[in-house]
CSV table of C-alpha atoms in Angstrom, one decimal:
chain,number,residue,atom,x,y,z
R,927,MET,CA,-10.3,-0.9,-24.6
R,928,ASN,CA,-11.4,-1.5,-20.8
R,929,SER,CA,-12.7,-4.9,-21.7
R,930,ASP,CA,-11.1,-8.2,-22.5
R,931,ILE,CA,-11.4,-9.1,-26.1
R,932,SER,CA,-10.6,-12.8,-27.4
R,933,PHE,CA,-9.2,-13.3,-30.5
R,934,PRO,CA,-9.7,-17.1,-31.8
R,935,SER,CA,-6.9,-18.5,-34.1
R,936,HIS,CA,-7.8,-21.2,-36.9
R,937,ARG,CA,-5.8,-23.7,-34.8
R,938,GLY,CA,-7.7,-23.7,-31.6
R,939,ASN,CA,-5.1,-20.9,-29.7
R,940,ARG,CA,-7.0,-18.0,-28.3
R,941,PHE,CA,-5.3,-14.7,-27.6
R,942,TYR,CA,-7.1,-12.0,-25.0
R,943,GLN,CA,-5.9,-8.5,-24.2
R,944,GLY,CA,-7.5,-5.7,-22.7
R,945,MET,CA,-7.2,-4.4,-19.0
R,946,ALA,CA,-8.6,-7.9,-17.3
R,947,ALA,CA,-5.8,-10.1,-19.7
R,948,THR,CA,-3.2,-7.6,-18.4
R,949,PHE,CA,-4.1,-8.1,-14.6
R,950,VAL,CA,-4.0,-12.2,-15.0
R,951,ALA,CA,-0.7,-11.6,-16.8
R,952,ASN,CA,0.7,-9.4,-14.3
R,953,ALA,CA,-0.5,-11.8,-11.7
R,954,LEU,CA,1.1,-14.9,-13.5
R,955,GLN,CA,4.6,-12.8,-14.0
R,956,ALA,CA,4.9,-11.5,-10.4
R,957,VAL,CA,4.6,-14.8,-9.0
R,958,ASN,CA,6.7,-16.6,-11.6
R,959,PHE,CA,9.6,-13.8,-11.0
R,960,LEU,CA,9.2,-13.7,-7.4
R,961,GLY,CA,9.0,-17.3,-7.1
R,962,ASP,CA,12.3,-17.4,-8.9
R,963,ARG,CA,14.1,-15.1,-7.3
R,964,PHE,CA,13.9,-16.9,-3.9
R,965,LEU,CA,13.0,-20.7,-5.0
R,966,ARG,CA,15.2,-20.8,-7.6
R,967,GLN,CA,18.7,-23.2,-7.2
R,968,SER,CA,21.7,-23.8,-9.2
R,969,PRO,CA,20.7,-27.1,-10.9
R,970,HIS,CA,24.5,-28.2,-11.9
R,971,SER,CA,28.0,-27.3,-10.7
R,972,LEU,CA,29.7,-27.7,-14.4
R,973,SER,CA,32.7,-25.1,-15.2
R,974,ALA,CA,33.9,-26.9,-18.5
R,975,ILE,CA,32.5,-24.0,-21.4
R,976,ASP,CA,32.0,-27.5,-23.4
R,977,ASP,CA,29.8,-28.9,-20.8
R,978,LEU,CA,28.3,-25.9,-19.9
R,979,TYR,CA,27.2,-25.3,-23.7
R,980,ARG,CA,25.9,-28.8,-24.0
R,981,HIS,CA,23.5,-28.6,-20.9
R,982,SER,CA,22.3,-25.1,-22.3
R,983,MET,CA,21.4,-26.6,-25.7
R,984,ASP,CA,19.7,-29.6,-23.9
R,985,SER,CA,17.7,-27.1,-21.9
R,986,ALA,CA,16.7,-24.3,-24.5
R,987,PHE,CA,15.9,-26.7,-26.8
R,988,SER,CA,14.1,-29.4,-24.9
R,989,ALA,CA,11.4,-31.5,-27.0
R,990,THR,CA,9.1,-30.4,-23.9
R,991,GLU,CA,9.4,-26.6,-24.8
R,992,ALA,CA,6.6,-25.1,-26.5
R,993,PHE,CA,8.4,-21.9,-27.2
R,994,LEU,CA,12.4,-20.7,-27.5
R,995,VAL,CA,12.6,-18.4,-24.3
R,996,THR,CA,15.4,-16.7,-22.8
R,997,GLY,CA,15.1,-18.9,-19.5
R,998,ALA,CA,14.4,-18.6,-16.2
R,999,PRO,CA,12.4,-16.2,-14.8
R,1000,HIS,CA,11.6,-15.3,-18.3
R,1001,ALA,CA,10.5,-19.3,-19.3
R,1002,SER,CA,6.8,-18.5,-18.4
R,1003,ALA,CA,6.4,-15.6,-21.3
R,1004,TYR,CA,7.3,-15.5,-25.3
R,1005,TYR,CA,9.4,-12.2,-26.1
R,1006,PRO,CA,9.0,-11.7,-30.0
R,1007,ARG,CA,11.6,-9.4,-29.7
R,1008,ASP,CA,14.0,-11.7,-29.2
R,1009,PHE,CA,14.4,-13.6,-32.6
R,1010,ALA,CA,15.9,-10.4,-33.8
R,1011,TRP,CA,17.9,-9.4,-30.8
R,1012,PHE,CA,19.1,-12.3,-28.9
R,1013,TYR,CA,19.0,-15.6,-30.6
R,1014,PRO,CA,19.5,-15.0,-34.7
R,1015,ASP,CA,22.0,-17.7,-35.3
R,1016,VAL,CA,20.2,-20.5,-33.2
R,1017,LEU,CA,20.5,-22.3,-36.7
R,1018,ASP,CA,24.3,-21.9,-37.5
R,1019,PRO,CA,25.3,-25.1,-38.2
R,1020,GLU,CA,28.6,-24.7,-36.4
R,1021,THR,CA,26.6,-24.0,-33.1
R,1022,ILE,CA,24.7,-27.1,-33.4
R,1023,MET,CA,25.8,-30.2,-31.6
R,1024,ASP,CA,24.4,-33.2,-33.5
R,1025,SER,CA,21.8,-34.0,-36.0
R,1026,GLN,CA,19.6,-34.4,-32.9
R,1027,ASP,CA,19.6,-30.8,-32.2
R,1028,ALA,CA,19.3,-29.6,-35.1
R,1029,VAL,CA,15.8,-31.4,-35.3
R,1030,ARG,CA,15.3,-30.0,-32.3
R,1031,ARG,CA,16.3,-26.2,-32.9
R,1032,VAL,CA,13.9,-26.4,-36.0
R,1033,ARG,CA,11.3,-27.8,-34.6
R,1034,LEU,CA,11.3,-25.3,-31.9
R,1035,LEU,CA,11.7,-22.7,-34.0
R,1036,GLU,CA,8.6,-23.3,-36.4
R,1037,LYS,CA,6.4,-23.9,-33.7
R,1038,SER,CA,7.4,-20.6,-31.7
R,1039,VAL,CA,7.7,-18.2,-35.1
R,1040,ARG,CA,3.9,-20.1,-35.9
R,1041,LEU,CA,2.5,-19.0,-32.6
R,1042,LEU,CA,4.0,-15.6,-33.0
R,1043,LEU,CA,2.2,-15.3,-36.3
R,1044,GLU,CA,-1.0,-16.4,-35.3
R,1045,ALA,CA,-1.4,-13.4,-32.5
R,1046,VAL,CA,-0.3,-11.3,-35.6
R,1047,ARG,CA,-3.6,-12.7,-37.5
R,1048,ALA,CA,-5.1,-12.0,-34.1
R,1049,ASN,CA,-3.8,-8.4,-34.3
R,1050,VAL,CA,-2.1,-9.2,-31.0
R,1051,VAL,CA,1.2,-7.3,-31.3
R,1052,THR,CA,2.3,-6.9,-28.1
R,1053,THR,CA,5.8,-7.3,-26.3
R,1054,THR,CA,5.0,-10.1,-24.4
R,1055,ILE,CA,2.7,-13.1,-24.9
R,1056,VAL,CA,1.8,-15.0,-21.6
R,1057,PRO,CA,0.2,-18.2,-21.9
R,1058,ALA,CA,-3.0,-18.9,-19.3
R,1059,GLY,CA,-3.3,-23.0,-20.4
R,1060,ARG,CA,-5.0,-24.9,-22.6
R,1061,GLY,CA,-4.2,-22.6,-26.0
R,1062,ARG,CA,-5.0,-19.8,-24.1
R,1063,TYR,CA,-2.5,-16.7,-24.4
R,1064,LEU,CA,-2.8,-13.2,-23.0
R,1065,GLY,CA,-1.3,-10.4,-24.8
R,1066,VAL,CA,0.4,-7.7,-22.9
R,1067,ASN,CA,2.8,-4.4,-23.2
R,1068,TYR,CA,5.6,-4.3,-20.9
R,1069,PHE,CA,6.2,-1.5,-20.3
R,1070,SER,CA,4.4,0.2,-23.3
R,1071,ARG,CA,4.0,-0.5,-26.7
R,1072,PRO,CA,6.4,-2.5,-28.8
R,1073,SER,CA,8.6,-0.9,-31.5
R,1074,ASP,CA,10.6,-4.3,-32.5
R,1075,THR,CA,7.8,-7.0,-31.8
R,1076,LEU,CA,7.1,-7.1,-35.7
R,1077,LEU,CA,11.3,-7.2,-36.2
R,1078,GLY,CA,11.8,-10.3,-34.1
R,1079,ILE,CA,9.0,-12.3,-35.8
R,1080,LEU,CA,10.1,-10.9,-39.3
R,1081,ALA,CA,14.0,-12.1,-38.0
R,1082,GLY,CA,12.4,-16.0,-36.9
R,1083,LEU,CA,11.1,-16.0,-40.4
R,1084,GLN,CA,14.3,-14.7,-42.2
R,1085,GLN,CA,16.5,-17.3,-40.1
R,1086,MET,CA,14.0,-20.4,-40.9
R,1087,ILE,CA,14.2,-19.3,-45.0
R,1088,SER,CA,18.0,-18.6,-45.1
R,1089,ALA,CA,18.2,-22.1,-43.1
R,1090,GLU,CA,19.5,-23.9,-46.0
R,1091,GLU,CA,21.6,-21.4,-47.3
R,1092,ARG,CA,23.9,-22.4,-44.8
R,1093,THR,CA,26.6,-24.9,-45.5
R,1094,SER,CA,25.5,-28.1,-43.7
R,1095,SER,CA,24.7,-31.4,-43.7
R,1096,TYR,CA,21.6,-31.5,-41.7
R,1097,LEU,CA,18.4,-32.5,-43.5
R,1098,ALA,CA,16.5,-30.4,-40.9
R,1099,MET,CA,17.8,-27.1,-42.9
R,1100,SER,CA,16.1,-27.5,-45.9
R,1101,GLN,CA,13.0,-28.7,-44.2
R,1102,CYS,CA,13.1,-25.6,-42.1
R,1103,ALA,CA,13.1,-23.3,-45.1
R,1104,HIS,CA,10.3,-25.3,-46.6
R,1105,ALA,CA,8.3,-24.8,-43.5
R,1106,GLY,CA,9.9,-21.2,-43.3
R,1107,ARG,CA,8.1,-20.2,-46.9
R,1108,LEU,CA,5.0,-22.0,-46.1
R,1109,LEU,CA,4.4,-19.7,-42.8
R,1110,LEU,CA,5.6,-16.8,-45.0
R,1111,ALA,CA,2.8,-17.4,-47.8
R,1112,GLU,CA,0.1,-18.5,-45.1
R,1113,TYR,CA,0.6,-15.3,-43.2
R,1114,GLY,CA,1.8,-12.7,-45.6
R,1115,GLY,CA,-1.0,-10.8,-45.8
R,1116,ASP,CA,-1.5,-10.3,-42.0
R,1117,LEU,CA,2.0,-9.2,-41.6
R,1118,LYS,CA,1.6,-6.8,-44.4
R,1119,ARG,CA,-1.4,-5.2,-42.3
R,1120,ALA,CA,0.4,-5.3,-39.1
R,1121,MET,CA,3.4,-3.1,-41.3
R,1122,LEU,CA,1.0,-0.8,-42.9
R,1123,GLN,CA,-0.3,-0.1,-39.3
R,1124,LEU,CA,3.2,0.6,-37.7
R,1125,ALA,CA,4.0,2.9,-40.6
R,1126,SER,CA,0.9,5.0,-40.1
R,1127,GLU,CA,1.5,5.3,-36.2
R,1128,LEU,CA,4.9,7.2,-36.9
R,1129,GLU,CA,4.3,11.2,-36.1
R,1130,PRO,CA,6.5,14.2,-36.9
R,1131,PHE,CA,9.2,15.3,-35.1
R,1132,ASN,CA,10.6,18.9,-35.8
R,1133,ASP,CA,14.3,19.9,-34.9
R,1134,ASP,CA,15.8,23.2,-36.5
R,1135,GLY,CA,13.0,23.6,-38.8
R,1136,THR,CA,13.0,19.7,-40.0
R,1137,ARG,CA,10.4,17.3,-39.9
R,1138,TYR,CA,11.3,13.9,-39.3
R,1139,LEU,CA,9.3,10.9,-38.2
R,1140,LEU,CA,9.5,9.1,-35.1
R,1141,CYS,CA,7.8,6.2,-33.2
R,1142,ASP,CA,8.0,7.7,-29.9
R,1143,VAL,CA,7.5,11.1,-30.0
R,1144,HIS,CA,4.9,11.9,-27.2
R,1145,ALA,CA,5.3,8.2,-25.7
R,1146,PRO,CA,8.0,5.7,-25.1
R,1147,ARG,CA,7.9,2.3,-27.0
R,1148,SER,CA,9.5,-0.6,-25.8
R,1149,ALA,CA,12.5,-2.2,-27.2
R,1150,ALA,CA,14.9,-4.8,-26.3
R,1151,THR,CA,15.8,-2.3,-23.5
R,1152,ASP,CA,12.4,-2.1,-22.3
R,1153,THR,CA,12.5,-0.8,-19.0
R,1154,ARG,CA,14.2,2.7,-19.8
R,1155,ALA,CA,11.4,5.3,-20.1
R,1156,GLU,CA,12.9,8.1,-22.4
R,1157,ARG,CA,11.2,9.1,-25.6
R,1158,ARG,CA,12.5,10.4,-28.8
R,1159,ARG,CA,15.2,7.1,-28.5
R,1160,PHE,CA,17.3,6.0,-31.3
R,1161,VAL,CA,17.1,2.1,-30.8
R,1162,THR,CA,13.4,2.2,-31.0
R,1163,ASN,CA,13.3,4.0,-34.4
R,1164,ALA,CA,16.3,2.3,-35.7
R,1165,SER,CA,14.1,-1.0,-35.2
R,1166,VAL,CA,11.1,0.3,-36.9
R,1167,TYR,CA,13.4,1.3,-39.9
R,1168,THR,CA,14.5,-2.3,-39.7
R,1169,THR,CA,11.2,-3.5,-39.7
R,1170,PHE,CA,10.4,-2.1,-42.9
R,1171,VAL,CA,13.6,-3.0,-44.5
R,1172,TRP,CA,13.1,-6.7,-43.7
R,1173,SER,CA,9.4,-6.6,-44.6
R,1174,VAL,CA,10.6,-5.5,-48.5
R,1175,GLN,CA,13.3,-7.9,-49.0
R,1176,LEU,CA,10.7,-10.6,-47.7
R,1177,GLY,CA,8.0,-9.5,-50.2
R,1178,ILE,CA,5.5,-8.9,-47.7
R,1179,VAL,CA,5.0,-4.9,-48.7
R,1180,GLU,CA,6.0,-3.0,-51.7
R,1181,GLU,CA,8.2,0.2,-50.7
R,1182,ASN,CA,6.5,2.3,-52.5
R,1183,GLU,CA,3.0,1.3,-50.2
R,1184,LEU,CA,5.4,2.4,-47.4
R,1185,LYS,CA,6.7,5.6,-49.1
R,1186,ARG,CA,3.0,6.5,-49.8
R,1187,LEU,CA,2.6,6.7,-45.5
R,1188,LEU,CA,6.2,7.8,-44.9
R,1189,GLY,CA,6.5,10.3,-47.8
R,1190,ARG,CA,9.7,9.4,-48.0
R,1191,ASP,CA,11.9,6.4,-49.7
R,1192,LEU,CA,13.4,4.2,-47.0
R,1193,ALA,CA,16.9,5.6,-47.7
R,1194,GLN,CA,15.9,9.0,-47.0
R,1195,TYR,CA,14.1,7.8,-43.7
R,1196,LYS,CA,17.1,6.3,-42.6
R,1197,LYS,CA,18.9,9.4,-43.5
R,1198,ASP,CA,16.7,11.7,-41.6
R,1199,LEU,CA,17.2,9.4,-38.4
R,1200,LEU,CA,21.2,9.2,-38.5
R,1201,ARG,CA,20.8,13.3,-39.3
R,1202,LEU,CA,18.5,13.8,-36.3
R,1203,PHE,CA,20.2,11.1,-33.9
R,1204,GLY,CA,23.9,11.5,-35.1
R,1205,LYS,CA,23.8,15.5,-35.4
R,1206,ASP,CA,26.6,15.9,-33.0
R,1207,GLY,CA,28.7,13.4,-34.6
R,1208,TYR,CA,27.8,10.3,-32.8
R,1209,ILE,CA,24.6,8.4,-31.8
R,1210,ARG,CA,23.0,10.1,-28.9
R,1211,HIS,CA,20.5,7.4,-27.1
R,1212,SER,CA,17.6,10.0,-26.7
R,1213,LEU,CA,16.6,13.2,-27.4
R,1214,ASP,CA,14.1,13.0,-24.5
R,1215,GLY,CA,15.4,16.1,-22.6
R,1216,ARG,CA,19.1,17.8,-21.8
R,1217,ALA,CA,22.1,16.0,-23.3
R,1218,GLY,CA,24.9,15.4,-20.6
R,1219,THR,CA,28.2,15.0,-21.5
R,1220,PRO,CA,28.7,13.0,-24.5
R,1221,ALA,CA,29.7,9.7,-23.0
R,1222,SER,CA,26.1,10.2,-20.8
R,1223,SER,CA,24.2,10.9,-24.0
R,1224,VAL,CA,25.0,7.2,-25.6
R,1225,ALA,CA,24.1,3.8,-24.7
R,1226,LEU,CA,25.3,0.2,-25.8
R,1227,ASP,CA,22.1,-0.6,-27.9
R,1228,PHE,CA,22.7,1.7,-30.4
R,1229,VAL,CA,24.8,-1.4,-31.6
R,1230,GLY,CA,21.0,-2.9,-33.6
R,1231,VAL,CA,20.6,-6.3,-34.4
R,1232,HIS,CA,22.5,-8.6,-36.3
R,1233,ARG,CA,22.3,-7.6,-40.1
R,1234,GLY,CA,19.7,-4.7,-39.3
R,1235,PHE,CA,20.3,-1.2,-38.9
R,1236,TRP,CA,23.8,-0.1,-39.9
R,1237,ASP,CA,25.5,-0.5,-43.2
R,1238,MET,CA,29.3,-0.5,-42.5
R,1239,SER,CA,29.8,-0.2,-46.3
R,1240,ASP,CA,28.8,3.6,-45.9
R,1241,ALA,CA,31.8,5.6,-45.1
R,1242,SER,CA,29.4,8.2,-43.1
R,1243,GLU,CA,27.8,5.5,-41.1
R,1244,ARG,CA,30.8,4.3,-40.3
R,1245,SER,CA,32.1,7.3,-39.0
R,1246,LEU,CA,28.7,7.7,-36.7
R,1247,PHE,CA,29.5,4.1,-35.8
R,1248,ALA,CA,33.1,4.5,-34.8
R,1249,ALA,CA,32.5,7.9,-32.8
R,1250,THR,CA,30.0,6.4,-30.6
R,1251,ALA,CA,32.0,3.2,-29.8
R,1252,ASP,CA,35.2,5.0,-29.0
R,1253,LEU,CA,33.3,7.1,-26.2
R,1254,ILE,CA,32.1,4.1,-24.6
R,1255,ILE,CA,35.8,2.3,-25.1
R,1256,ALA,CA,37.4,5.4,-23.7
R,1257,GLU,CA,34.8,6.1,-20.7
R,1258,PRO,CA,35.8,3.9,-17.3
R,1259,ARG,CA,32.5,4.5,-15.9
R,1260,PHE,CA,31.2,2.6,-19.1
R,1261,ARG,CA,32.7,-0.7,-18.1
R,1262,ILE,CA,33.4,-3.0,-15.5
R,1263,PRO,CA,36.9,-2.3,-14.0
R,1264,SER,CA,39.7,-4.3,-15.7
R,1265,THR,CA,37.3,-5.9,-17.9
R,1266,PHE,CA,35.8,-5.4,-21.5
R,1267,HIS,CA,32.3,-6.2,-19.9
R,1268,PHE,CA,30.4,-3.1,-20.9
R,1269,LEU,CA,27.6,-1.7,-19.2
R,1270,VAL,CA,24.2,-0.6,-21.2
R,1271,SER,CA,24.7,2.9,-20.1
R,1272,ALA,CA,27.2,5.4,-18.1
R,1273,ASP,CA,24.2,5.9,-15.7
R,1274,ASN,CA,21.2,4.5,-14.8
R,1275,PRO,CA,18.6,6.0,-16.9
R,1276,ARG,CA,15.0,7.1,-16.5
R,1277,ASN,CA,13.1,4.1,-15.1
R,1278,LYS,CA,9.1,3.0,-14.6
R,1279,MET,CA,8.5,3.2,-10.5
R,1280,ILE,CA,8.5,-0.5,-10.3
R,1281,HIS,CA,12.1,-0.9,-11.8
R,1282,LYS,CA,13.3,2.1,-9.5
R,1283,ILE,CA,12.2,-0.1,-6.6
R,1284,ALA,CA,13.0,-3.5,-7.8
R,1285,ALA,CA,16.0,-3.5,-10.3
R,1286,PRO,CA,17.0,0.2,-10.7
R,1287,ALA,CA,20.0,-1.1,-12.6
R,1288,TYR,CA,18.9,-3.6,-15.0
R,1289,GLN,CA,19.1,-1.7,-18.1
R,1290,GLY,CA,21.4,0.5,-17.0
R,1291,ARG,CA,24.8,0.4,-14.8
R,1292,SER,CA,24.9,-3.6,-16.0
R,1293,SER,CA,26.3,-5.8,-18.1
R,1294,TRP,CA,24.4,-7.8,-20.6
R,1295,PRO,CA,26.9,-10.5,-22.6
R,1296,THR,CA,24.4,-10.5,-25.4
R,1297,PHE,CA,24.5,-6.8,-26.1
R,1298,ASN,CA,28.2,-7.3,-25.6
R,1299,VAL,CA,28.4,-9.5,-28.4
R,1300,GLU,CA,26.7,-7.3,-30.9
R,1301,PHE,CA,29.0,-4.6,-29.9
R,1302,ALA,CA,31.6,-7.1,-31.0
R,1303,ASP,CA,29.9,-8.4,-34.1
R,1304,ARG,CA,29.5,-4.7,-35.3
R,1305,MET,CA,33.2,-3.9,-34.7
R,1306,LEU,CA,34.1,-6.6,-36.6
R,1307,ASP,CA,31.8,-5.2,-39.4
R,1308,TYR,CA,33.5,-1.9,-39.3
R,1309,ASP,CA,37.0,-3.8,-39.6
R,1310,GLU,CA,35.7,-5.8,-42.5
R,1311,PHE,CA,34.8,-3.1,-44.8
R,1312,THR,CA,37.9,-0.9,-43.8
R,1313,GLY,CA,40.3,-3.6,-44.0
R,1314,SER,CA,41.9,-3.0,-40.9
R,1315,ASP,CA,42.5,-4.6,-37.4
R,1316,ALA,CA,40.8,-0.9,-35.6
R,1317,TYR,CA,38.5,-2.9,-32.9
R,1318,ARG,CA,39.2,-6.7,-33.5
R,1319,ALA,CA,41.2,-6.7,-30.0
R,1320,CYS,CA,38.1,-5.0,-28.0
R,1321,ALA,CA,35.6,-7.5,-29.4
R,1322,GLN,CA,37.9,-10.8,-28.8
R,1323,GLY,CA,38.4,-8.9,-25.4
R,1324,ILE,CA,34.3,-9.0,-25.2
R,1325,LEU,CA,34.1,-12.3,-26.0
R,1326,ARG,CA,36.8,-13.5,-23.6
R,1327,ASP,CA,35.7,-12.0,-20.5
R,1328,ILE,CA,31.9,-13.1,-21.5
R,1329,ARG,CA,33.6,-16.9,-21.8
R,1330,THR,CA,35.3,-16.1,-18.2
R,1331,ALA,CA,31.9,-15.0,-17.1
R,1332,THR,CA,30.0,-18.0,-18.1
R,1333,GLU,CA,32.7,-20.9,-16.6
R,1334,VAL,CA,33.0,-18.7,-13.3
R,1335,HIS,CA,28.9,-18.5,-13.0
R,1336,GLY,CA,28.3,-21.6,-14.5
R,1337,GLY,CA,26.2,-20.7,-17.0
R,1338,TYR,CA,25.7,-17.8,-20.1
R,1339,GLN,CA,23.8,-14.9,-17.8
R,1340,GLU,CA,21.2,-12.9,-19.0
R,1341,LEU,CA,23.4,-9.5,-17.3
R,1342,ILE,CA,26.3,-9.2,-14.7
R,1343,SER,CA,26.4,-6.4,-12.0
R,1344,GLU,CA,28.8,-3.3,-12.1
R,1345,GLN,CA,30.5,-5.2,-9.8
R,1346,GLY,CA,31.2,-8.5,-12.1
R,1347,LEU,CA,28.4,-10.6,-10.1
R,1348,LYS,CA,25.6,-12.2,-10.9
R,1349,TYR,CA,22.9,-9.6,-11.3
R,1350,ARG,CA,20.1,-9.8,-8.5
R,1351,THR,CA,18.5,-7.1,-6.1
R,1352,TRP,CA,15.9,-7.9,-3.6
R,1353,ALA,CA,13.3,-8.8,-5.8
R,1354,TYR,CA,14.7,-10.0,-9.3
R,1355,LYS,CA,17.5,-12.4,-10.2
R,1356,GLY,CA,19.2,-12.4,-13.4
R,1357,ALA,CA,18.2,-15.5,-15.8
R,1358,VAL,CA,20.8,-18.2,-17.1
R,1359,ALA,CA,20.0,-17.3,-20.9
R,1360,HIS,CA,20.5,-20.7,-22.8
R,1361,SER,CA,19.1,-19.9,-25.9
R,1362,TRP,CA,21.4,-16.5,-26.0
R,1363,PHE,CA,24.8,-19.2,-26.0
R,1364,PRO,CA,24.6,-20.1,-29.7
R,1365,ARG,CA,25.2,-16.5,-31.1
R,1366,PHE,CA,28.1,-15.9,-28.6
R,1367,LEU,CA,29.7,-18.8,-30.2
R,1368,SER,CA,29.1,-17.7,-33.5
R,1369,VAL,CA,30.5,-14.2,-33.1
R,1370,TRP,CA,33.6,-16.1,-31.4
R,1371,ARG,CA,34.3,-17.6,-34.7
R,1372,ARG,CA,34.5,-14.7,-36.3
R,1373,ALA,CA,36.5,-12.7,-34.0
R,1374,TYR,CA,39.2,-15.5,-33.6
R,1375,GLY,CA,39.1,-17.7,-37.0
R,1376,THR,CA,38.4,-20.8,-35.2
R,1377,PRO,CA,35.5,-22.6,-33.4
R,1378,LEU,CA,35.6,-22.5,-29.5
R,1379,LEU,CA,33.8,-25.9,-29.5
R,1380,GLN,CA,33.9,-28.7,-32.3
R,1381,TRP,CA,31.5,-31.2,-32.3
R,1382,ASN,CA,31.9,-34.8,-34.0
R,1383,GLY,CA,28.2,-35.2,-35.3
């Protein structure tokens, strides 16, 4: 639409989207990102991993925060997808320092998920929500319509509802689960409407005489790697599939309702995606344009999300995962030399013009610790179901090098340059990703069998 539309929530918040809202949001974000690039100073000189972690948790879950965010420069906006991709383990008891930390996490998670659900009720399902003061929020899409916003919202709800299933002495966990069930009951109808809308947006894609359904046939859809401008991407479509599965698991929508829209059940829908993107024996990142060498045709975000797309109990899925992982591991251009820091891709991707100018390697030839953590976790999934240690040493190497980088750089990094330095360009400086730190600790415990940090509380 060409004009702004305001959607009030029943709690007094108002959500806006449209050309004017996008203009204002862009201006706010430009000031924030450029200001952060040139004005941000290192806030501390800590190097011990336990001190860094405590500082990060105090910052990420401060009582003054209105929403769970990554950290500067992203801290002025809310990214719904992050609940699935970057902090699915903030309620892992082994990452919680004490009861006060538990309470702060639960409260901030509940506030965050509730606001996202209010946005869904207002029909503002965008990649980004930018606060504009006094209960006003601007819904804007960076840099195309989302594929995984609903996925993130469901991940937040799932984490709340399952909190009491974890072995924990923290009372806040049972309170969190109760709050999650209340939110699901209150906003389930709004989520169902959004799920059915997403299903109706899928479009047919014909390949070798077979008809598939994709979310991005004609235009890119944003995902966690949102600056990549390719169409027909594996990660975007895997995210949509996972969204549908989680919505059924949470009782939001019946699978038969989705089947009527998709013309197939979810099991067949997934098989179709694996057949299409895995027809070369590995998971090709994008079908947009001609394929290059196998190593140039894959990307690290194929690992999907925690307890999401990949089912390692299925031998055919294990085979596709292993073939793709082996391409990444074997290709020297896929990692920072002498480390287990794997880059997002061997080559920089097709980007929007703004990223070509401001941050060309942002989601290409740069290493994201959080994607590497998920890569390690999927490797451990593979080993668990094969009864082998095929990938454990690599997974441990990934985590060990992330720990080293965290200590050397004074905080858990959003991303690292291909030279192994903090990522920065003339216009952008990577965040210290405080809220992503717990996920790292959870996977470290799984890879090494013992916690990296232990708490007395």
